[in-house]
Short mmCIF file of C-alpha atoms in Angstrom, two decimals:
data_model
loop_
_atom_site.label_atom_id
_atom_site.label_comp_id
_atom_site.label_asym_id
_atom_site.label_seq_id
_atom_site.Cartn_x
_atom_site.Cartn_y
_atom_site.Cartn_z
CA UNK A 1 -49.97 0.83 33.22
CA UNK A 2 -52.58 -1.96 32.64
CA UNK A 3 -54.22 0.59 30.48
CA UNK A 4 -51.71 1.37 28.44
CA UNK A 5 -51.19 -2.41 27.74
CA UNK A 6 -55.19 -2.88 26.15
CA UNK A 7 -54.60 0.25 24.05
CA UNK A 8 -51.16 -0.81 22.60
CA UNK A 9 -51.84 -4.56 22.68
CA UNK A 10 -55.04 -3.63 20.60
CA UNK A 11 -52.58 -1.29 17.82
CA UNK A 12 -50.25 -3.78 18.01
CA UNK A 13 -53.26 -6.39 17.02
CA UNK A 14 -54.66 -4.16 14.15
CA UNK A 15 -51.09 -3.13 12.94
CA UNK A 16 -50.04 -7.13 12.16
CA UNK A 17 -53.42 -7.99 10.65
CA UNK A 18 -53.20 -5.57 8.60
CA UNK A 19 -49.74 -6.71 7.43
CA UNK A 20 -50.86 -9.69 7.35
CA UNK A 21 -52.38 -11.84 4.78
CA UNK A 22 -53.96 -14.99 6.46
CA UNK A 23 -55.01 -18.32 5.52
CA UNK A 24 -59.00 -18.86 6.22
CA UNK A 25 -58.37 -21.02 8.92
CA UNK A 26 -55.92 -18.58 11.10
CA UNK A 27 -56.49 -18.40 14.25
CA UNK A 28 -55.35 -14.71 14.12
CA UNK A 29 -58.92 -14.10 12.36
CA UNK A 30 -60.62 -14.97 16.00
CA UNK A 31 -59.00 -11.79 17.16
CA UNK A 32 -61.46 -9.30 19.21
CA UNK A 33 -59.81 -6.11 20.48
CA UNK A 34 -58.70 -7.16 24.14
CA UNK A 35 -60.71 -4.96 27.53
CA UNK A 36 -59.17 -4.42 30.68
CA UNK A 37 -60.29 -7.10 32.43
CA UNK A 38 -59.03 -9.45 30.28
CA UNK A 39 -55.85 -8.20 30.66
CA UNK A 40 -56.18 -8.07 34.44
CA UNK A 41 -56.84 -12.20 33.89
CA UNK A 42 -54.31 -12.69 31.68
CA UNK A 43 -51.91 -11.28 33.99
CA UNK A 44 -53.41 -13.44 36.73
CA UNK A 45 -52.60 -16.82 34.68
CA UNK A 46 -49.43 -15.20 34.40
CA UNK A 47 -48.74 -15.00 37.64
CA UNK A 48 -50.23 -18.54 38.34
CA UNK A 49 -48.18 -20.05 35.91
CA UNK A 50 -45.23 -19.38 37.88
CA UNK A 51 -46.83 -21.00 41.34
CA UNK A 52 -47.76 -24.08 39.28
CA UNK A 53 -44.75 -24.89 36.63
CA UNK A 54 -46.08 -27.66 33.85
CA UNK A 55 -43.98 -28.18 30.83
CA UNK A 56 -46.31 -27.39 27.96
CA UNK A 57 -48.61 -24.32 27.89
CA UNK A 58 -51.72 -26.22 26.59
CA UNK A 59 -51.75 -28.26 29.62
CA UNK A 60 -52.90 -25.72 31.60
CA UNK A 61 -56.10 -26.58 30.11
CA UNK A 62 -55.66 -30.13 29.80
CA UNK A 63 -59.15 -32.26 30.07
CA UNK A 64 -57.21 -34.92 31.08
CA UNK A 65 -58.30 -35.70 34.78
CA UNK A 66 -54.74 -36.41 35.91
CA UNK A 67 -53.32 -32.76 34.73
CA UNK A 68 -56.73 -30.76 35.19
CA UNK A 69 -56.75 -27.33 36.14
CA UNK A 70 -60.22 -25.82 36.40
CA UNK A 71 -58.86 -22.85 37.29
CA UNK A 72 -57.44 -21.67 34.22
CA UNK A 73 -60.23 -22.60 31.51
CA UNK A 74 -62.67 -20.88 34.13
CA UNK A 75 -60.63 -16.92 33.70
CA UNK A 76 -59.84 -17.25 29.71
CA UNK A 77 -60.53 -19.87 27.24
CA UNK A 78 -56.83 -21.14 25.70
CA UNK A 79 -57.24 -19.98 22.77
CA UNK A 80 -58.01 -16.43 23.99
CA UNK A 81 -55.15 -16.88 26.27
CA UNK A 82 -52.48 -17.98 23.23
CA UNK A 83 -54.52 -15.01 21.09
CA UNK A 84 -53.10 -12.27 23.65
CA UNK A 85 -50.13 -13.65 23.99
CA UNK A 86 -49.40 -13.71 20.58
CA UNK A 87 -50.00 -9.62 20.37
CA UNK A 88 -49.12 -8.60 24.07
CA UNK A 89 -47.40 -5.37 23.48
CA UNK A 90 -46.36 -2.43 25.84
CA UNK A 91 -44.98 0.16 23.47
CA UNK A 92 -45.72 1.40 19.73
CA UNK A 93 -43.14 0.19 17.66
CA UNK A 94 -44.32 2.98 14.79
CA UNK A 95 -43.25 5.64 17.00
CA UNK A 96 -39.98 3.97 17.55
CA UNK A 97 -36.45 5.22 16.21
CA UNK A 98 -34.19 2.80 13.61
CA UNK A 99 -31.02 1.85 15.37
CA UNK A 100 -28.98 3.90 12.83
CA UNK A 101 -30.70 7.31 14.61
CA UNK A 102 -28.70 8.89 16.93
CA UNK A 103 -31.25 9.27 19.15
CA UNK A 104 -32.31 5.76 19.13
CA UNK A 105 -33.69 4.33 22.66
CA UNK A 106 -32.43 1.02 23.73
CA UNK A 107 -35.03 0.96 26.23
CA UNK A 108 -37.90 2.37 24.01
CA UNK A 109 -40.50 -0.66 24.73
CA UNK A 110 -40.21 -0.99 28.58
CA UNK A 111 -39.46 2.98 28.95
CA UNK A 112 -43.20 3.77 29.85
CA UNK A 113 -43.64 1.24 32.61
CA UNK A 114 -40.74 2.30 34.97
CA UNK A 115 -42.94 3.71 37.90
CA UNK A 116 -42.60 7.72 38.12
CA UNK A 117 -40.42 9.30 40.95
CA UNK A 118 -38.88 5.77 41.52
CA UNK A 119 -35.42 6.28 43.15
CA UNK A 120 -32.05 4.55 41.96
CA UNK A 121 -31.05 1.50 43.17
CA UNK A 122 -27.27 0.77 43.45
CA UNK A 123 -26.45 -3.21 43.65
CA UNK A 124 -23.33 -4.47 45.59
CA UNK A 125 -20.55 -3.05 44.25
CA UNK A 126 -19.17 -6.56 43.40
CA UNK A 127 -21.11 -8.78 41.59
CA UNK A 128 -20.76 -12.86 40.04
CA UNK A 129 -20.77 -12.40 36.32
CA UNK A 130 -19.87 -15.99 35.56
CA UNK A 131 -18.38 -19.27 36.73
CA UNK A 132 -16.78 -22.44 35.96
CA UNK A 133 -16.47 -26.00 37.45
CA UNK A 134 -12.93 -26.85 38.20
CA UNK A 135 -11.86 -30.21 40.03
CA UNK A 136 -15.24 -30.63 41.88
CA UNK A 137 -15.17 -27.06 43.30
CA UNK A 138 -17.09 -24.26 41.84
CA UNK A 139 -14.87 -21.15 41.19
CA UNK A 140 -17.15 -17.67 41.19
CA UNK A 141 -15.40 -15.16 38.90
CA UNK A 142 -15.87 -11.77 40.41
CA UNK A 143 -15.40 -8.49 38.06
CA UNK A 144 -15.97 -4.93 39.17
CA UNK A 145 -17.19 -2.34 36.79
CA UNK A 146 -17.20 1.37 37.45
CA UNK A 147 -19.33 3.80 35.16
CA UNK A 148 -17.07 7.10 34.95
CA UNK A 149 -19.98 9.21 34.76
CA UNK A 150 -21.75 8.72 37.66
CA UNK A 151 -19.28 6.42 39.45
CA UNK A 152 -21.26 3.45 40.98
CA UNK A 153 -20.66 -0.43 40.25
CA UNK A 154 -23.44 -1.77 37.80
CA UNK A 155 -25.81 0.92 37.32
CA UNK A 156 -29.44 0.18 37.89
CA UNK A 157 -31.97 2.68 37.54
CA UNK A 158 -35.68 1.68 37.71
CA UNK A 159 -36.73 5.21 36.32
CA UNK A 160 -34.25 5.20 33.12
CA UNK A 161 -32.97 8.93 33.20
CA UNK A 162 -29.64 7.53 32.23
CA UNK A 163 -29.06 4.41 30.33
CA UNK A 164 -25.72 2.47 30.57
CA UNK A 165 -24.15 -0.34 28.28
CA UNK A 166 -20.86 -2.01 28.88
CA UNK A 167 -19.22 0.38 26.30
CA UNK A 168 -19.63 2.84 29.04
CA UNK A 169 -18.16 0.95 31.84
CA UNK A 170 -14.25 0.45 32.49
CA UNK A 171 -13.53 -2.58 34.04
CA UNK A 172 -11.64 -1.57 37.83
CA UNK A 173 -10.05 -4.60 39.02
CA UNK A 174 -9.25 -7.30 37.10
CA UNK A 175 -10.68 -10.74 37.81
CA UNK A 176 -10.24 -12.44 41.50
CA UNK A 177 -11.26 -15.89 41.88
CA UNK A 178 -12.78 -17.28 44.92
CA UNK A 179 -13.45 -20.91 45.49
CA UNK A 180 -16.65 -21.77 47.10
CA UNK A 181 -17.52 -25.21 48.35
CA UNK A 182 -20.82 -26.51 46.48
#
């Protein structure tokens, strides 16, 4: 999979600069076709990004000895970091269908990273789909939805064979509230 994110993040890269005309002082122009272990690190800041939350991006690699991180200049310069995340792709769009096509695919871009033989996954059969504040109390609005082709509550299928939208769904039961104590 991590593969497949170098070779398409690389198209993706050549396919927009070639589109592209930029101004001499783009960064776009520092581009170098991304390896595997830069991915690997990018993924990494990813991932540490979420354990340390800071407002603004760029302060990740602040100098500033108050919001210094040493960590993330040390795996990938900024800019490198910004450059990948600017052309991150997982999927070719050339090979993709127009919407108009019959046989478009909703899921086209994520399709190839659903792992193989994974089994379906069927969420409680009731789930909150919104809710409001009334008089201090919160009220959860629950809805059922029942696909009439396969018959489960809110589809979910890691490995895609089938591919549900809310045209496909009838709603069961009408709305029940429930008031919940905050």
């Amino acid at each position: 999979m991590v593969a497949s994110l170098v070779t398409e993040t690389n198209r993706y890269a050549e396919q927009t600069l070639e589109d592209k005309e930029l101004s001499p002082k783009s960064h776009f122009r520092q581009w170098t076709p991304v390896t595997l272990n830069e991915i690997w690190a990018f993924l990494g800041l990813i991932i540490a990004m979420g354990l340390i939350l800071i407002e603004n991006l760029e302060e990740y690699w602040s100098l500033h000895a108050m919001y210094k991180l040493p960590f993330f200049s040390s795996v990938l310069k900024k800019d490198r970091f910004c450059l990948i995340l600017s052309f991150l792709h997982i999927a070719n769009n050339k090979d993709q269908l127009k919407r108009d096509d019959p046989a478009y695919d909703l899921i086209y871009k994520i399709r190839n990273f659903s792992p193989p033989g994974a089994k379906r996954q069927n969420p409680q059969r009731e789930c909150v789909v919104c809710s409001d504040k009334d008089n201090g109390k919160r009220k959860y609005i629950y809805s059922r939805y029942e696909c009439p082709s396969c018959d489960v509550g809110l589809h979910v299928d890691p490995c895609f064979e089938i591919y549900h939208t809310m045209k496909d769904f009838k709603r069961a039961y009408k709305r029940r509230h429930q008031e919940v104590d905050e």
